[in-house]
Coordinates of C-alpha atoms and ligand atoms in Angstrom, one line a residue:
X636 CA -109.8 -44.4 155.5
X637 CA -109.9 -47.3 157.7
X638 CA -111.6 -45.6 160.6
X639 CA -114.5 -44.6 157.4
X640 CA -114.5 -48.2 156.6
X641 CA -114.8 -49.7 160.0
X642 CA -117.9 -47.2 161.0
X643 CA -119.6 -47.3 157.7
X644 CA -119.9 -51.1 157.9
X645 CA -122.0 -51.2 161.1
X646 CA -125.3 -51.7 161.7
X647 CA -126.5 -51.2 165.2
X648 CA -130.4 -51.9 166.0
X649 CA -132.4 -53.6 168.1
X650 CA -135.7 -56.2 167.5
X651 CA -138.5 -55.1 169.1
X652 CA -141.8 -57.1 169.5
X653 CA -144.9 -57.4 172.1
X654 CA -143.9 -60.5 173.9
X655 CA -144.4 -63.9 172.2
X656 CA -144.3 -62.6 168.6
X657 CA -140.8 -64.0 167.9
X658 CA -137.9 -61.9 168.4
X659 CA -135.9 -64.1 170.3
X660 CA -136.6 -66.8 167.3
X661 CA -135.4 -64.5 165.0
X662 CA -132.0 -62.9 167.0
X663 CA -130.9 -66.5 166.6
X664 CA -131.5 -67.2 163.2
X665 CA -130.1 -63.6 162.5
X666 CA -126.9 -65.2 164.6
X667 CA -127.0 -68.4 162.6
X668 CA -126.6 -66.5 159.4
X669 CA -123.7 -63.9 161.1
X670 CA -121.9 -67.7 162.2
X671 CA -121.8 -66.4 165.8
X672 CA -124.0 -69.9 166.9
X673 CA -123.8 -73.1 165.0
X674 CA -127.0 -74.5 166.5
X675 CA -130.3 -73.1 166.9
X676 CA -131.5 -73.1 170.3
X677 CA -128.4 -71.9 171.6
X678 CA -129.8 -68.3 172.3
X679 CA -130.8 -68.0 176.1
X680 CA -134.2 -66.5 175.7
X681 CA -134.5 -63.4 178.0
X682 CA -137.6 -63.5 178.1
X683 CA -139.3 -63.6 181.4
X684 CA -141.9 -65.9 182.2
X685 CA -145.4 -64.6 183.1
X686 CA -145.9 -66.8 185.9
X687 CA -142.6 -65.5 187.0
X688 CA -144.3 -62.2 187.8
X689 CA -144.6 -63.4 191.7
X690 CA -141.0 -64.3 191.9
X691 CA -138.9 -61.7 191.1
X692 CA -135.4 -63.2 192.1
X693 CA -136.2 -65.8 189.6
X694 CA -136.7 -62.9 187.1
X695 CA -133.9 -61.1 188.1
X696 CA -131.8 -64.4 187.4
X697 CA -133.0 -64.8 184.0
X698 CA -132.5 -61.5 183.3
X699 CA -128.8 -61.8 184.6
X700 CA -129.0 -63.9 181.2
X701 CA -129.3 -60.7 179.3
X702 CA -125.8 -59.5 180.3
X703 CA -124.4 -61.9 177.6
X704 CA -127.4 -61.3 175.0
X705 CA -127.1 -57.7 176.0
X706 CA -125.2 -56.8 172.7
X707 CA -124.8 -60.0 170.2
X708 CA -121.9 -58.6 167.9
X709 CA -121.1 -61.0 164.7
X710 CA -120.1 -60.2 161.2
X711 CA -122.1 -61.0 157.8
X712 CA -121.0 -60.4 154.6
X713 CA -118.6 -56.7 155.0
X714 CA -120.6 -55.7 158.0
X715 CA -120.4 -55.8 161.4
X716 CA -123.4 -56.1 163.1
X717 CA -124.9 -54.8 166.9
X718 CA -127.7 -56.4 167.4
X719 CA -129.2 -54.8 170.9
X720 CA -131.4 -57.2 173.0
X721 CA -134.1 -55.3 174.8
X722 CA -136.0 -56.8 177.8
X723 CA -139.8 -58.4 176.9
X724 CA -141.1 -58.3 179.5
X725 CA -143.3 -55.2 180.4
X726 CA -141.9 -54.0 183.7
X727 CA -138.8 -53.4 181.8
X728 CA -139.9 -50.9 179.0
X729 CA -138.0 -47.7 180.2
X730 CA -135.3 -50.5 179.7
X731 CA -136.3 -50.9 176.1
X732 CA -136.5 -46.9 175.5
X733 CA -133.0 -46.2 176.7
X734 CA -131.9 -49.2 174.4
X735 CA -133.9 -47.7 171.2
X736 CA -131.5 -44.2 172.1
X737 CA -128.4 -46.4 171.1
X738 CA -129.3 -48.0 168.1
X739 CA -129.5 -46.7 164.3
X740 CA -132.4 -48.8 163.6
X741 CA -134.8 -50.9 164.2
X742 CA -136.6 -54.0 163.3
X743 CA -140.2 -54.8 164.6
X744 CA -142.0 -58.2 164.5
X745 CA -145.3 -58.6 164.6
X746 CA -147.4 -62.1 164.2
X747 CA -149.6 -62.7 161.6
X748 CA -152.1 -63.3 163.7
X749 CA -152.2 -61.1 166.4
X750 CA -151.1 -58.1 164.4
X751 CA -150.2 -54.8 166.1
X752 CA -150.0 -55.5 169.9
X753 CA -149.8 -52.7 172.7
X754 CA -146.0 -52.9 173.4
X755 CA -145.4 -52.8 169.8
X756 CA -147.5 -49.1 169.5
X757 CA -145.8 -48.1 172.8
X758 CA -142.4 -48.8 171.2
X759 CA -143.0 -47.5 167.8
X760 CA -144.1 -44.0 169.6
X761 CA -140.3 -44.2 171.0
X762 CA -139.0 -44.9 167.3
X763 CA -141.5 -42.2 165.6
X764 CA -140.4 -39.4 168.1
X765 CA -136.5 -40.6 167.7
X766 CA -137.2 -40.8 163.6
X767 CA -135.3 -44.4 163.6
X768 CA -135.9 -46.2 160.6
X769 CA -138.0 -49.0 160.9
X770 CA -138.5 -52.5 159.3
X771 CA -141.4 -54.7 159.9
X772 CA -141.1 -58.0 159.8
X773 CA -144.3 -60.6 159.9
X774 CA -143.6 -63.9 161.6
X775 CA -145.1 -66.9 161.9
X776 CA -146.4 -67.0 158.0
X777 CA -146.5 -71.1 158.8
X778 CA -149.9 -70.5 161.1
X779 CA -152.9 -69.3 160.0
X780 CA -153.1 -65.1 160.6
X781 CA -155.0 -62.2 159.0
X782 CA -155.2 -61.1 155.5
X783 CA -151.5 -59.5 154.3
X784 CA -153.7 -56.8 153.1
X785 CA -155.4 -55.9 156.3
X786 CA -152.2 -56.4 158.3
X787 CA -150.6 -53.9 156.0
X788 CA -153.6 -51.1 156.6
X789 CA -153.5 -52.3 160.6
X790 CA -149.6 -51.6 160.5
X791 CA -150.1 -47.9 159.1
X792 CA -152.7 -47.1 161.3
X793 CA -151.8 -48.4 164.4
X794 CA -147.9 -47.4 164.1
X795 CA -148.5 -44.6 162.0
X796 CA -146.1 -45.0 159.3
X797 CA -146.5 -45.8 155.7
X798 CA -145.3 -49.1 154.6
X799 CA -144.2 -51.0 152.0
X800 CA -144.1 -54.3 151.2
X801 CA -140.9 -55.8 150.1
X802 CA -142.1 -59.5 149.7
X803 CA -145.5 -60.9 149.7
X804 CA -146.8 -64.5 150.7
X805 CA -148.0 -66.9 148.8
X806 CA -151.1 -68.5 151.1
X807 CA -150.5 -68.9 155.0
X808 CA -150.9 -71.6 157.4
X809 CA -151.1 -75.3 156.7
X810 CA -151.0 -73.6 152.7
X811 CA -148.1 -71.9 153.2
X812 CA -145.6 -71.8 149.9
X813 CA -143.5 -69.1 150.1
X814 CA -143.0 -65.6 149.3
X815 CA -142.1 -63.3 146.7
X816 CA -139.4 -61.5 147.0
X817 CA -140.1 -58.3 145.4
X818 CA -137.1 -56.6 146.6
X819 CA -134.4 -59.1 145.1
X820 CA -137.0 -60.4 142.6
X821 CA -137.1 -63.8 143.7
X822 CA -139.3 -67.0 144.6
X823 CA -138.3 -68.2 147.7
X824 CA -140.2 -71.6 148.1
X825 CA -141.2 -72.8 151.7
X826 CA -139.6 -75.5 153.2
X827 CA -140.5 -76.4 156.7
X828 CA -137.3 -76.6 158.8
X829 CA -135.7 -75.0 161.6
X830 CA -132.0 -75.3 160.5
X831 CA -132.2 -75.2 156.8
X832 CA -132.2 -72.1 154.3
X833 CA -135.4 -72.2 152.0
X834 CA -135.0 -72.5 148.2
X835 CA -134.5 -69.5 146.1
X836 CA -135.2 -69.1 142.5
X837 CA -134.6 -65.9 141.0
X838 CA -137.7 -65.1 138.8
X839 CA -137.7 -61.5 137.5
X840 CA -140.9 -61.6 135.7
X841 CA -143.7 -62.9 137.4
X842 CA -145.9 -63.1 134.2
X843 CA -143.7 -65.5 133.0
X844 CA -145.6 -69.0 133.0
X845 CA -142.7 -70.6 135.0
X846 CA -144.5 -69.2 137.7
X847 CA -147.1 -72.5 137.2
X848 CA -144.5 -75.0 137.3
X849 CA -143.8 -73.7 141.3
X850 CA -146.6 -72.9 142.4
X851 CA -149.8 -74.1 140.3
X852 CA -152.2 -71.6 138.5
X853 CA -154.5 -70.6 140.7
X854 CA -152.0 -69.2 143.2
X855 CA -149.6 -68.0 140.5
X856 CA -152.9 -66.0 139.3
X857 CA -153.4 -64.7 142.7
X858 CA -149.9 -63.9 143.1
X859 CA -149.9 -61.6 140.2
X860 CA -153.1 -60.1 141.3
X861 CA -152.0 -59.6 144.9
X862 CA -148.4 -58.0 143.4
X863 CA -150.2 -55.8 140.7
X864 CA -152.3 -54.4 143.7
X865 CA -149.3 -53.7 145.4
X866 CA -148.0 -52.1 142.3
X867 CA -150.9 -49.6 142.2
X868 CA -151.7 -48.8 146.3
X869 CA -148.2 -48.3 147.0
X870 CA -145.3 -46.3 145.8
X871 CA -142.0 -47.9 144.7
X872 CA -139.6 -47.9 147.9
X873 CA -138.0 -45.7 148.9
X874 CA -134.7 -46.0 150.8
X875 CA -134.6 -41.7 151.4
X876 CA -138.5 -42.3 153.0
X877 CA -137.0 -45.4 155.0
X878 CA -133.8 -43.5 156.5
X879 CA -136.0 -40.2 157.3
X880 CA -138.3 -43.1 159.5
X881 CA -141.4 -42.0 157.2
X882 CA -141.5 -45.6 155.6
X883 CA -141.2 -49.2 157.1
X884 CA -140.4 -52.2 154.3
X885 CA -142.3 -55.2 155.6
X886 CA -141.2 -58.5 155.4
X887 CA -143.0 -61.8 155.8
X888 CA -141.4 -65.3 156.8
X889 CA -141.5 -67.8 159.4
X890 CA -138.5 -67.2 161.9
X891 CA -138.8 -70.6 163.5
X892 CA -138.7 -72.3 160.2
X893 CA -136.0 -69.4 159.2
X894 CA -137.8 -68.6 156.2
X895 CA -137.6 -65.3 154.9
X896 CA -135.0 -64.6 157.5
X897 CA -132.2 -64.3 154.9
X898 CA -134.1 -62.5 153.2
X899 CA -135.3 -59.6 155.8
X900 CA -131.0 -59.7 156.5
X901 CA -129.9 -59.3 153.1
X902 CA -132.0 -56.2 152.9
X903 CA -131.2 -54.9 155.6
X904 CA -127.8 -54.6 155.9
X905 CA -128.0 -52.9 152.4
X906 CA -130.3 -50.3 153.1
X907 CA -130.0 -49.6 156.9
X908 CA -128.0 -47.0 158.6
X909 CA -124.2 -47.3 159.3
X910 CA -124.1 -45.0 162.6
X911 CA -125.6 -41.1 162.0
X912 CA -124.8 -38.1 163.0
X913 CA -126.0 -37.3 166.5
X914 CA -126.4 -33.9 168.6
X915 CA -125.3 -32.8 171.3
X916 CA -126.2 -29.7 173.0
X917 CA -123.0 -28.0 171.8
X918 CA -123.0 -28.9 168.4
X919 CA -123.5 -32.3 165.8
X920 CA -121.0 -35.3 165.6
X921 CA -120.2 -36.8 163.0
X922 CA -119.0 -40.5 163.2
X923 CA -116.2 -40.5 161.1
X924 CA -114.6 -37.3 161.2
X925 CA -115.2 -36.8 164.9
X926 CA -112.8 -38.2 167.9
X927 CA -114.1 -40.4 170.4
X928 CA -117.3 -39.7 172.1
X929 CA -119.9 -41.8 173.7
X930 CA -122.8 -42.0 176.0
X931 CA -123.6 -44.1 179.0
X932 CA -127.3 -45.7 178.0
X933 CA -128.0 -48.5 180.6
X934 CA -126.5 -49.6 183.2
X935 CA -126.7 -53.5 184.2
X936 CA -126.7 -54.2 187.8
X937 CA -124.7 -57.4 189.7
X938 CA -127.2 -58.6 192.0
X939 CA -124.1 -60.3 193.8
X940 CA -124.8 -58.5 197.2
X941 CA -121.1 -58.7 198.7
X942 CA -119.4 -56.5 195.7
X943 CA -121.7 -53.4 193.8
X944 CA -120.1 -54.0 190.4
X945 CA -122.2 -53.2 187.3
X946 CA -121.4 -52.7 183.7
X947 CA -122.0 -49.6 182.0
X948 CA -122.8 -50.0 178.7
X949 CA -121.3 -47.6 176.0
X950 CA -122.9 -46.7 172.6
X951 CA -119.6 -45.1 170.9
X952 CA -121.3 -41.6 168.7
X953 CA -117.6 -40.9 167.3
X954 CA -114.3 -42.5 166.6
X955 CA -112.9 -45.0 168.1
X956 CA -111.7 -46.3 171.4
X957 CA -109.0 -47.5 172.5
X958 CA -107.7 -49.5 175.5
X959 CA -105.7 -47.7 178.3
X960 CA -106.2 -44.2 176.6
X961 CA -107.5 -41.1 179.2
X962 CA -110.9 -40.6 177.9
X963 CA -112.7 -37.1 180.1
X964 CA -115.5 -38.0 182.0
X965 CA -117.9 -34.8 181.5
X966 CA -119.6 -34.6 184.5
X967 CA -117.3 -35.3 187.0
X968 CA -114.4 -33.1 184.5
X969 CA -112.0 -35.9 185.3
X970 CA -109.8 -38.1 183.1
X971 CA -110.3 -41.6 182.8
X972 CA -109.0 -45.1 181.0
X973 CA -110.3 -48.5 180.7
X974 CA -108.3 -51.4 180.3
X975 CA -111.0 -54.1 180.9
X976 CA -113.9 -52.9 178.6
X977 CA -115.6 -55.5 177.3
X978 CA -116.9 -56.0 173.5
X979 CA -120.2 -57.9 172.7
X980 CA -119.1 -60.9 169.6
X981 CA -121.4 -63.6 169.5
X982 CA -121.9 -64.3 173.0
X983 CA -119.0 -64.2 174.3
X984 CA -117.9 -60.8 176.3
X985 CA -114.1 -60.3 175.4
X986 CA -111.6 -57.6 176.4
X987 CA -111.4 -54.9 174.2
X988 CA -108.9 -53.3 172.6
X989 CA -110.3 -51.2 170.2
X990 CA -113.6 -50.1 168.8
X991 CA -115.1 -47.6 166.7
X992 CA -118.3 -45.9 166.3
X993 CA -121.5 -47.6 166.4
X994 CA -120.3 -50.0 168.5
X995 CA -121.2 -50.7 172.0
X996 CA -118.7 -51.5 175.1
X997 CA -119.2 -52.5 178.3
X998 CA -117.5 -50.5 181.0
X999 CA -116.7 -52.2 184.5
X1000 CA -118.5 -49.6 186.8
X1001 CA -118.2 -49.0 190.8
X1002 CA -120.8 -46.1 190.9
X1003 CA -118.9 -43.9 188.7
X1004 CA -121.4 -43.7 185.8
X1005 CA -125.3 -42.7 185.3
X1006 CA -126.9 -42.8 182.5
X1007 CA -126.7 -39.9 179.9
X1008 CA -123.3 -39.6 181.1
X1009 CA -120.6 -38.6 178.2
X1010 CA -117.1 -39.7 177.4
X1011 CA -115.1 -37.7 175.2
X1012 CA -111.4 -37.2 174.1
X1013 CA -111.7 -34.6 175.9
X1014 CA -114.0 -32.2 173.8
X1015 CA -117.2 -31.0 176.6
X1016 CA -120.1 -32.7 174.8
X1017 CA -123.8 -33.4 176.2
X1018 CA -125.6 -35.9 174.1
X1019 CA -129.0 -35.4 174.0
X1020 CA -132.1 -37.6 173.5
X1021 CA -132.3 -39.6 176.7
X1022 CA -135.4 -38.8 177.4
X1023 CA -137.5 -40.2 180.8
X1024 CA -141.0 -41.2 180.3
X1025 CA -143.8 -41.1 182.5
X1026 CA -143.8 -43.8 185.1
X1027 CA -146.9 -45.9 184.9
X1028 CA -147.3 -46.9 188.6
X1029 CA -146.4 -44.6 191.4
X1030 CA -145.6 -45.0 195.3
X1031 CA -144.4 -43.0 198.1
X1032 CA -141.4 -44.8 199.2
X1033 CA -141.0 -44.2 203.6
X1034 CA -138.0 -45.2 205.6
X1035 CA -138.7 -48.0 207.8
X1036 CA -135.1 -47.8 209.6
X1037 CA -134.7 -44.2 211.4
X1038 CA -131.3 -45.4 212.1
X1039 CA -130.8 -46.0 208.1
X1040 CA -131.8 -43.1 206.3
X1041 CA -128.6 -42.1 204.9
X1042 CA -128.1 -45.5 203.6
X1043 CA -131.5 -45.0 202.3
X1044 CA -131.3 -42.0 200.1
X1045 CA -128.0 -43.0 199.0
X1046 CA -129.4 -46.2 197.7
X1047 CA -132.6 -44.5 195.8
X1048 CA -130.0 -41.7 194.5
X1049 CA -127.7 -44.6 192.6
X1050 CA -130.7 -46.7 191.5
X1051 CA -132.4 -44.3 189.9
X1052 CA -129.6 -43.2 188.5
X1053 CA -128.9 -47.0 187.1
X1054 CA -132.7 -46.0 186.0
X1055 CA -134.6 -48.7 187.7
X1056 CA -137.2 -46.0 188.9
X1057 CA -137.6 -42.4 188.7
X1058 CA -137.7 -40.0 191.6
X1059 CA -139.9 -37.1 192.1
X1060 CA -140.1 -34.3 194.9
X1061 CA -143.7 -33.8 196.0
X1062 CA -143.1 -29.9 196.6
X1063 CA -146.3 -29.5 198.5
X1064 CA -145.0 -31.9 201.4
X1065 CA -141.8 -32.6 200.7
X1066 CA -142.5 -36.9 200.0
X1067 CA -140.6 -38.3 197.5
X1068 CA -142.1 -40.6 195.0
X1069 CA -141.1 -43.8 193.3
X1070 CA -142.3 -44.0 189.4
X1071 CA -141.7 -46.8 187.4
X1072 CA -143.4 -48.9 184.3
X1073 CA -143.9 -51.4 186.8
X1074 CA -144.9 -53.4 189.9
X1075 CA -141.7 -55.7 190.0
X1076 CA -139.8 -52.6 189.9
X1077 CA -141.0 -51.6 193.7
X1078 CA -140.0 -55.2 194.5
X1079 CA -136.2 -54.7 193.0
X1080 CA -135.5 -51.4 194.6
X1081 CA -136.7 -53.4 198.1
X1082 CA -134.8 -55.8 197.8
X1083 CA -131.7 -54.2 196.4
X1084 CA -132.2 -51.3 199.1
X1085 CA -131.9 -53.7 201.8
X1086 CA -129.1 -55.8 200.2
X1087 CA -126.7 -53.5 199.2
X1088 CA -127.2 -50.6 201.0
X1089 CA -128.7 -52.0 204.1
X1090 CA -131.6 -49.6 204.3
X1091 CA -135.3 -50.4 204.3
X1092 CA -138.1 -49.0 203.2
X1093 CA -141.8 -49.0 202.9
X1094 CA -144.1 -48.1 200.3
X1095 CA -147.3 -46.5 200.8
X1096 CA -149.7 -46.1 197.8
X1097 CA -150.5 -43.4 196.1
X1098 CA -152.8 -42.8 193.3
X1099 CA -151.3 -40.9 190.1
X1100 CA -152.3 -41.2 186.8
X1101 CA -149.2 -39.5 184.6
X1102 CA -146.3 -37.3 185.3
X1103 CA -146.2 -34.1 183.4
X1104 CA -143.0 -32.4 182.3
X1105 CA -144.4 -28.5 181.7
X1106 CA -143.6 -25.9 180.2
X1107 CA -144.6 -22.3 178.8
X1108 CA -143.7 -19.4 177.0
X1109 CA -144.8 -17.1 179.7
X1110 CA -143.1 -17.7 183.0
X1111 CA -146.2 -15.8 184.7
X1112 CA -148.6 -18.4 183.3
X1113 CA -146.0 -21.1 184.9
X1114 CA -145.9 -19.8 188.2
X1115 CA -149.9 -19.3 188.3
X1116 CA -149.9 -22.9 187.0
X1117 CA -147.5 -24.4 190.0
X1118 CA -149.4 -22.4 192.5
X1119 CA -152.8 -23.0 191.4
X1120 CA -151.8 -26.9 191.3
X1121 CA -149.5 -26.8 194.2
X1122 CA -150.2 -29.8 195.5
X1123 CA -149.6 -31.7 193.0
X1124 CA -146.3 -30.2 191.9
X1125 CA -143.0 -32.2 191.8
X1126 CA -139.5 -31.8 190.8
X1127 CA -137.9 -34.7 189.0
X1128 CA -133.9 -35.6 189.8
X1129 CA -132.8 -32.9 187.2
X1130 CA -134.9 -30.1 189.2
X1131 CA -137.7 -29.9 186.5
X1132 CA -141.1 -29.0 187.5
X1133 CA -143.3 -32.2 187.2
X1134 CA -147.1 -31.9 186.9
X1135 CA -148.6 -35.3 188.6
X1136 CA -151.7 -35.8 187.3
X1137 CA -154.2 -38.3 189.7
X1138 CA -156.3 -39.0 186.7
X1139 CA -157.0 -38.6 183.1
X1140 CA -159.7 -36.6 184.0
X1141 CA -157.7 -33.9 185.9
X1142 CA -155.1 -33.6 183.0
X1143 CA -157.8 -33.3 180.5
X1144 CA -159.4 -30.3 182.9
X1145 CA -156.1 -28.7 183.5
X1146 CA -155.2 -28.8 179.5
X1147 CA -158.3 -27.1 178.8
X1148 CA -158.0 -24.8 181.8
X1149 CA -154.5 -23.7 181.4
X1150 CA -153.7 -23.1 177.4
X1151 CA -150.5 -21.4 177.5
X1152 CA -149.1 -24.6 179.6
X1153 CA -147.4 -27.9 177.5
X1154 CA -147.7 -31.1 179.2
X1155 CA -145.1 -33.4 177.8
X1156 CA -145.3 -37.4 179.0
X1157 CA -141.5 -37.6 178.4
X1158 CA -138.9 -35.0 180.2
X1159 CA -137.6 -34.3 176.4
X1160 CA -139.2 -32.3 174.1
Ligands
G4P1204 P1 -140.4 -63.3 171.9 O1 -138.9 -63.4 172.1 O2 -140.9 -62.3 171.0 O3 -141.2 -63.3 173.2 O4 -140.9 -64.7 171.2 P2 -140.1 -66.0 171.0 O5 -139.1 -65.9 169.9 O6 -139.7 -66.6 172.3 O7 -141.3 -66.9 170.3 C1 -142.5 -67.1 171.0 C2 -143.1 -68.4 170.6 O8 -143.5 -68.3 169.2 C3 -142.2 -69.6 170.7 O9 -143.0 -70.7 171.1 C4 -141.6 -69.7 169.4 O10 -141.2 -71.0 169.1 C5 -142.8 -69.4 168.5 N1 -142.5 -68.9 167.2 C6 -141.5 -68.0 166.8 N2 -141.5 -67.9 165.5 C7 -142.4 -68.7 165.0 C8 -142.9 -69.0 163.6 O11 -142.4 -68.5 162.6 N3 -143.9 -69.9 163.5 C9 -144.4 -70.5 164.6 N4 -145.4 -71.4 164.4 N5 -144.0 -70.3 165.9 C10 -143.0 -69.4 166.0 P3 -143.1 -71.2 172.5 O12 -144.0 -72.5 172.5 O13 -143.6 -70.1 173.4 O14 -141.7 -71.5 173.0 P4 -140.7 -72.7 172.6 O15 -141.1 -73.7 173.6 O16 -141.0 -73.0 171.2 O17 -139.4 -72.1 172.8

């Protein structure tokens, strides 16, 4: 019964955001609430500074910052809550994907006035495909922004999923009063401060003429306009819609004036998932009646050249762990314990001595771990759903050391397995190719090549557009494909045949050319 309790009463998800809309503002004033910081402005931003771009040591050291943030765990209320930071910067998004695999839910911010930015879609795609439930929250209701209405019809467009509001602003901007909280059936009155908790007034009927003492008549009238509109466009939530990841509540509020941000929580840990069920390729675990099991999602690098420690990081599926017990390491079939795992409260990392499911732990790693990689009591599990997406940028990577090159391969063989960059087989010559989301990735591996592994290497550019997982029904139209396009044909770590695609052009002509092939942009589908 207590094992039920203890997984039933978590709630692991990350906030995601394009940068700048306010997801660092609103982890700490989701930390203020949980009493895991007593000041705001304690939370390290991890976000890295454009200029920064040049400077890559300088980002790596801020991002070093993201150890702690990594995981912020605190308890509110009867829950216990994960919250999973994920990278803002760009360059880092296959970072952010492998994050989204470990968490039950998420939360999106968007700003009122930019709307739906490009990270956001990009990240949304991840959630749609993943069906994590989603909540929207709209910051920054204390500048001036577009018309809730519009933002609501931008929201289901661009992230294609329905929505529904759950409280509704009264005016914006230098206006700004509040919101109504349709969910709790409240008026929660705007006060501009960055510490304080806004005033609430519960106020179940909005026709009542109450509503004029707060708020005047003309923008009572609106309001019950605006909520009667609302009334009739959408349906009445619903939490079955939300948990299938078919409907995102929105909330509006100012997370640097932490308004609405008690709110957004209070609903949230209500009607979001405690840990699901999730498959493996043997069969479906279920987090409470299942032993331990867990899956290795990211892998956090010391940039401390004299010792290659890292930290794996954990998402438990099943059970519970405990310290010093043999857990089996599926791919290597070999028994293992922990006694210094490490759990996430607040911001402090502390040594662990149990957890359960839904939880994440960090695991003190010497090259034993890659992601995907399962732990299990001793049951053989493969999780699945850790998809790799196409890279964005590619480049042949060249030894420049003759005298290195085992050094060399055994340094791009553990760094893509930490999945800094993916690796590709060019089968027509035999190159291999670097892939990642980013130009500051090429610039990491360089560095970390020469650093801890002594080997150094070159990169010589290549133009590619996407990298094509493929597939068929007909193994005949497969092979035609790969020798028809044999130049271009790549195997990924895992062996899989990868189409690489120099332009949009070319994949459009080989889609129409070759029916009976699939060309997936992620290695899962
Ligand atoms: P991010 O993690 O999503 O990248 O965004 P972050 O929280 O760092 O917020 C980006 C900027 O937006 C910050 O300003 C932050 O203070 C501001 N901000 C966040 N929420 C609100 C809000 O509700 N209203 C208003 N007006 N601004 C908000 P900055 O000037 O870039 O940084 P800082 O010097 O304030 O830290």
């Amino acid at each position: 019964m207590e094992l039920t309790n203890e997984i039933q009463r978590r709630r692991t998800f990350a906030i995601i955001s394009h940068p700048d809309a306010g997801k660092t503002t609103l982890t700490e004033k989701l930390l203020l609430f949980g009493g895991a910081i007593h000041v705001a402005g304690a939370v390290k931003s991890n976000k890295i500074k454009k200029t920064a771009t040049s400077d890559w040591m300088e980002i790596e050291k801020q991002r070093g910052i993201s150890v702690a943030t990594s995981v912020m765990g605190f308890d509110y209320e009867a829950y216990k809550i994960n919250i999973l930071d994920t990278p803002g910067h760009q360059d880092f998004a296959e970072d952010t994907y492998r994050t989204l695999t470990a968490v039950d839910s998420v939360i999106i911010v968007v700003d009122i006035a930019k709307g739906v930015e490009m990270q956001t879609r990009k990240l949304m795609d991840v959630c749609r495909m993943r069906k994590t439930p989603v909540m929207i929250f709209v910051n920054k209701m204390d500048r001036d922004g577009k018309d809730p209405f519009d933002l609501l019809d931008e929201l289901e467009q661009e992230l294609q999923i329905h929505v529904r509001p759950l409280s509704w602003p009264i005016e914006m901007g230098n206006k700004f009063k509040g919101v109504y909280n349709i969910y709790e059936e409240k008026l929660d009155l705007y006060t501009p401060s960055k510490q304080t908790v806004s005033k609430s007034i519960q106020f179940k009927d909005v026709n009542s003429p109450d509503l004029e003492n707060h708020i005047g008549s003309d923008l009572a009238e609106k309001l019950r306009a605006d909520l009667d509109l609302i009334q009739g466009v959408y349906s009445e939530f619903d939490v079955t819609a939300y948990l299938k990841g078919d409907l995102a509540p929105v909330f509006f509020g100012s997370a640097l004036n932490n308004f609405g941000v008690k709110e957004l929580l209070d609903c949230f840990v209500r009607i979001a998932p405690s840990p699901r069920p999730v498959k493996t390729e043997e069969r479906e675990i279920t987090p409470e009646s299942d032993p331990f099991s867990g899956f290795i999602f990211k892998i956090h690098a010391n940039m401390d050249p004299n010792h290659r420690s890292c930290i794996a990081f954990l998402k438990i599926c099943s059970g519970k762990f405990e310290r010093n017990t043999n857990y089996k390491h599926i791919r290597f079939d070999k028994m293992m314990k922990f006694s210094q795992a490490t759990a996430f409260m607040a911001q402090k990392k502390e040594t662990v001595d149990e957890a359960y499911a839904g939880d994440i732990i960090g695991l003190p790693d010497t090259g034993n771990f890659k992601i995907g990689d399962t732990l299990t009591s001793g049951e053989i599990l493969h999780f699945k759903g850790l998809p790799s997406f196409s890279p964005e940028t590619f480049k042949y990577i060249e030894n420049a050391d003759p005298l290195k090159s085992k050094q060399l391969n055994k340094g791009i063989d553990q760094l893509t397995d930490e999945g800094v960059a993916q690796l590709f087989t060019n089968q027509f010559n035999g190159r291999k190719i670097v892939g990642t989301v980013g130009q500051l990735q090429f610039e990491v591996i360089q560095y970390r090549l020469l650093h801890e592994y002594g080997a150094q290497c070159k990169w010589e550019s290549v133009h590619l557009y996407k990298a094509c997982w493929i597939e068929s029904n007909s193994q005949e139209a497969l092979d035609n494909f790969k020798k028809r396009k044999h130049q271009y044909m790549a195997l990924d770590k895992q062996g899989r045949d990868v189409f690489l695609a120099d332009s949009n052009y070319v994949l459009q002509m080989a889609q129409q050319d070759f029916p009976e092939i699939r060309f997936h942009f992620s290695s899962e589908f």
